[in-house]
Short mmCIF file of C-alpha atoms in Angstrom, two decimals:
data_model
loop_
_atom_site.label_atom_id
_atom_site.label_comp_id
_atom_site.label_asym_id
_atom_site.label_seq_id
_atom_site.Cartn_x
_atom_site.Cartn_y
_atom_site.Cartn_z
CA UNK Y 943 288.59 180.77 45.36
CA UNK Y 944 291.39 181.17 48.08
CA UNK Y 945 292.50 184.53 46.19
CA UNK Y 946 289.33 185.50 46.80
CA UNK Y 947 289.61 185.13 50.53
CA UNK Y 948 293.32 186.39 50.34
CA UNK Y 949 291.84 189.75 49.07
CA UNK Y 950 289.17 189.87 51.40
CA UNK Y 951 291.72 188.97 54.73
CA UNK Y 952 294.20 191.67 53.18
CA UNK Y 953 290.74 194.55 52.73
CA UNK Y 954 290.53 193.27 56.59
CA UNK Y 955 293.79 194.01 57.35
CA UNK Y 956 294.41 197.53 55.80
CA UNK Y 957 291.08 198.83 57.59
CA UNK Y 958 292.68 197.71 60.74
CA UNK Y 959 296.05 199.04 60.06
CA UNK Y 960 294.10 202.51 59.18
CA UNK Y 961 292.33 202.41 62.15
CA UNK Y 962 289.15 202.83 59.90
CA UNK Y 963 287.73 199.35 61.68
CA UNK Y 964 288.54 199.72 65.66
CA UNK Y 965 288.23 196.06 67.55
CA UNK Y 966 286.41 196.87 70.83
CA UNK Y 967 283.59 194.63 72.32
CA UNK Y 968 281.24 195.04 69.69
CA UNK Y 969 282.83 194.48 66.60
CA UNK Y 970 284.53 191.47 68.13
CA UNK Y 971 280.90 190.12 69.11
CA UNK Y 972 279.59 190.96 65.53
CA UNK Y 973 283.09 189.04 64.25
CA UNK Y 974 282.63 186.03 66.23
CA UNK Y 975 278.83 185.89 65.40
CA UNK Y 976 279.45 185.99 61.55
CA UNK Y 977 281.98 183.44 61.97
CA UNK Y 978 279.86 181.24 63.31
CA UNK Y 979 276.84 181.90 61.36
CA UNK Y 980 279.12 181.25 58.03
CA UNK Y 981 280.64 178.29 60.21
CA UNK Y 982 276.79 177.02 60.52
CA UNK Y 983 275.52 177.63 56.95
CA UNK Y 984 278.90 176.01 55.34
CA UNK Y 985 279.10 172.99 57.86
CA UNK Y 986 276.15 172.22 59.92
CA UNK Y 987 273.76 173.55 57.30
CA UNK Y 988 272.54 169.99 55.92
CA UNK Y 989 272.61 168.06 59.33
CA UNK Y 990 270.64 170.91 61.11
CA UNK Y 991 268.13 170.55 58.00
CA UNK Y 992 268.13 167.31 58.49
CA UNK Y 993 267.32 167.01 62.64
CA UNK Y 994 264.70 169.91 61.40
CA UNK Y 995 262.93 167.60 58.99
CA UNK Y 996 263.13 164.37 60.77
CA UNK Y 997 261.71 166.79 63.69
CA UNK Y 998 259.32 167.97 61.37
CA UNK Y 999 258.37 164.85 60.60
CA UNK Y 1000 257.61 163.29 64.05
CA UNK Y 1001 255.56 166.18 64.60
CA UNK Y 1002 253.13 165.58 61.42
CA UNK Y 1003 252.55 161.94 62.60
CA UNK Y 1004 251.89 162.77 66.10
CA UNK Y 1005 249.71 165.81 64.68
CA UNK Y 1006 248.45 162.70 62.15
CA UNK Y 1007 247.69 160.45 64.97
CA UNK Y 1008 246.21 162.67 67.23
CA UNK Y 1009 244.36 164.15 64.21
CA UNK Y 1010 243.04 160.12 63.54
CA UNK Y 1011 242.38 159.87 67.52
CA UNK Y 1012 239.90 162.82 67.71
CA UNK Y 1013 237.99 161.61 64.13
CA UNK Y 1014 237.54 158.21 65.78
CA UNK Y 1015 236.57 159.98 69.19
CA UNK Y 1016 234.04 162.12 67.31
CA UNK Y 1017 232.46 158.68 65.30
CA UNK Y 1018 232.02 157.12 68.29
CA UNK Y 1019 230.59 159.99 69.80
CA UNK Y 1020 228.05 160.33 67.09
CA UNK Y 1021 227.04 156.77 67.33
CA UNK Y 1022 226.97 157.03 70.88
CA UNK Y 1023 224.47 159.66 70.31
CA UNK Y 1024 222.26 157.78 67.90
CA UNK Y 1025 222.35 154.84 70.14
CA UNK Y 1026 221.02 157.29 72.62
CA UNK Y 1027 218.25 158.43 70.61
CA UNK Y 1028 217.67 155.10 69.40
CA UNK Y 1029 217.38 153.49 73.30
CA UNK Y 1030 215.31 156.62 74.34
CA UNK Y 1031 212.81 156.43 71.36
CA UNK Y 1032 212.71 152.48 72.15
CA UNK Y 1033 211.97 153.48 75.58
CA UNK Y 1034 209.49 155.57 74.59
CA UNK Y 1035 207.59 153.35 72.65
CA UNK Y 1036 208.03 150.56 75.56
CA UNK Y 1037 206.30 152.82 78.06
CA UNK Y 1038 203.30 153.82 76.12
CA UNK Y 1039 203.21 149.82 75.37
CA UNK Y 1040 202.94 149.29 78.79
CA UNK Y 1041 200.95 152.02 79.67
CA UNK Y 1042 198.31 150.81 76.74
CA UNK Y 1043 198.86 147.06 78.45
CA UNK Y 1044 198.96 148.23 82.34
CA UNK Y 1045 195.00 150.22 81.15
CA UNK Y 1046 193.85 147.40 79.55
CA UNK Y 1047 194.70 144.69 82.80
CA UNK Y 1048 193.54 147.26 84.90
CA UNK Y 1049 190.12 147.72 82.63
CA UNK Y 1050 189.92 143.72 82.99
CA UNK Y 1051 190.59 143.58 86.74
CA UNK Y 1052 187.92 146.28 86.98
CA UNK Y 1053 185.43 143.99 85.08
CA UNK Y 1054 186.27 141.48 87.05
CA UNK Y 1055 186.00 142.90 90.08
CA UNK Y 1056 182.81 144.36 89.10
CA UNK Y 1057 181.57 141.04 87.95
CA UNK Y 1058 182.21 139.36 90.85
CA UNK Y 1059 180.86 141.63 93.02
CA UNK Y 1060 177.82 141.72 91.13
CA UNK Y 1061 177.57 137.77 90.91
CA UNK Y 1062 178.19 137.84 94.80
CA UNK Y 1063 175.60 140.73 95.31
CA UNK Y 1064 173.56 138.83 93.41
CA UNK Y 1065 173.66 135.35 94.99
CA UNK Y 1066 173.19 137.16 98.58
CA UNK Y 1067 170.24 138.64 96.94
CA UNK Y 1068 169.35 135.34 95.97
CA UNK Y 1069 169.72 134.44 99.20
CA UNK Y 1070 167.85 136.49 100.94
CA UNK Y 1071 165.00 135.62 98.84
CA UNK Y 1072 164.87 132.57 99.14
CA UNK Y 1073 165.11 132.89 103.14
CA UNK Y 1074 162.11 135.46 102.54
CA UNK Y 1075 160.34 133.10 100.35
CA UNK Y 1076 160.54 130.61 102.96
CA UNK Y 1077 159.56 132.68 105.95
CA UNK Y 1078 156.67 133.86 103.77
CA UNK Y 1079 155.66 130.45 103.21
CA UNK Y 1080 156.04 129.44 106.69
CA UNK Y 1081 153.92 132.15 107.98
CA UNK Y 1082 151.75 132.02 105.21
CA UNK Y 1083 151.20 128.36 106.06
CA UNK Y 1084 150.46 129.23 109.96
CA UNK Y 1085 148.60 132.03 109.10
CA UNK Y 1086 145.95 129.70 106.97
CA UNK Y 1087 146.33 126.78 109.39
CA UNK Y 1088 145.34 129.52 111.68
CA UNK Y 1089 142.31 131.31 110.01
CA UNK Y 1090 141.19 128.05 109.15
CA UNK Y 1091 140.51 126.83 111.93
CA UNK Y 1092 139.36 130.66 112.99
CA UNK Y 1093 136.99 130.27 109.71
CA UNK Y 1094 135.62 126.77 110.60
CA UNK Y 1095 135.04 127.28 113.81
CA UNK Y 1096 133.42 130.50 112.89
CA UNK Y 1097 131.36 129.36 110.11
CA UNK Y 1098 131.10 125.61 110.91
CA UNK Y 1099 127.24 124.70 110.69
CA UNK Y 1100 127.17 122.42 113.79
CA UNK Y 1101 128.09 126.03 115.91
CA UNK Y 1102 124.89 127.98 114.53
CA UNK Y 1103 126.59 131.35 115.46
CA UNK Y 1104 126.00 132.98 112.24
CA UNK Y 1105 122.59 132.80 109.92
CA UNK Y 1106 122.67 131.38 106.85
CA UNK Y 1107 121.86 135.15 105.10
CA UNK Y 1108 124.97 136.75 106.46
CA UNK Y 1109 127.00 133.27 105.96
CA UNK Y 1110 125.92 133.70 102.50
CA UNK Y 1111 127.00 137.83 101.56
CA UNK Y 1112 130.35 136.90 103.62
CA UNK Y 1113 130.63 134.10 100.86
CA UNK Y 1114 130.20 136.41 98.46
CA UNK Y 1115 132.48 139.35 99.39
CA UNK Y 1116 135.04 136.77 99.81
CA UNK Y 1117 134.84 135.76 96.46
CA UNK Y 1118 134.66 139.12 94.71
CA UNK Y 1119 137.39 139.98 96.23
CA UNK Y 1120 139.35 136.60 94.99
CA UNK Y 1121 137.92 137.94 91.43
CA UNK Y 1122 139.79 141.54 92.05
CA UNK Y 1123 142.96 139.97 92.89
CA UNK Y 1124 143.88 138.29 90.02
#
């Protein structure tokens, strides 16, 4: 191998000596660049491999955990969202049981209300009747006391102020007209 490298430095050599390979800025930039690049492959090849992989692999687990972090993000999203659903459809039902319930107290408090003031209605009614009743009674009761004694004094037989004839026909209206009314 080092006659190998013996040729190749004297190849080297005679192109300079010829002047066929001139050393200005450029070729010395190109020569220092392939040194190092054969410098690189020969010597720092494996441990530059190796920072790449360990590199690499850092970057698959963050990329891993991340990658883990945004499935868990998305499943708790999703149940989240059924939770959602779930609460508004349980909502949902919860108002239109309260809705039915809130109609059927307010049908009842109607009732009741309308019960009561039909049993009050009523009892004034009653009430007032009664209070009628009475008063008719009462004036019922003066008005016979009264036409009673208008009637006896009228037809009494010790004041003669009426004949017996037209005693008799008023006696008989009277009583027709008792017959008609019942």
């Amino acid at each position: 191998m080092s006659s190998k490298y013996l040729y190749g430095v004297l190849l080297v050599l005679i192109a300079l000596s010829k002047e066929f390979l001139v050393f200005n800025e450029e070729v010395l930039v190109l020569l220092a660049f392939s040194i190092f690049i054969y410098l690189l492959v020969n010597y720092g090849g494996e441990m530059i491999a190796g920072e790449l992989d360990s590199r690499k692999e850092k970057i698959k687990e963050e990329f891993d955990l991340y990658k883990n972090l945004q499935e868990k993000t998305f499943t708790h999203l999703i149940s989240y969202h059924q939770k959602q659903k779930l609460l508004s459809s349980e909502i949902k039902e919860v108002f239109e049981i309260s809705k039915a319930e809130i109609a059927n107290i307010e049908k009842f408090y109607e009732n009741s209300l309308q019960n009561h003031l039909v049993s009050n209605f009523e009892e004034r009614l009653k009430r007032v009747s009664t209070n009628e009743n009475k008063t008719n009674a009462a004036l019922q009761k003066e008005i016979f006391t009264d036409l009673r004694a208008y009637l006896m004094d009228l037809y009494s037989v010790e004041s003669n102020k009426m004949s017996k004839k037209n005693r008799k026909q008023l006696l008989k209206n009277c009583v027709e007209q008792l017959k008609t009314c019942y």
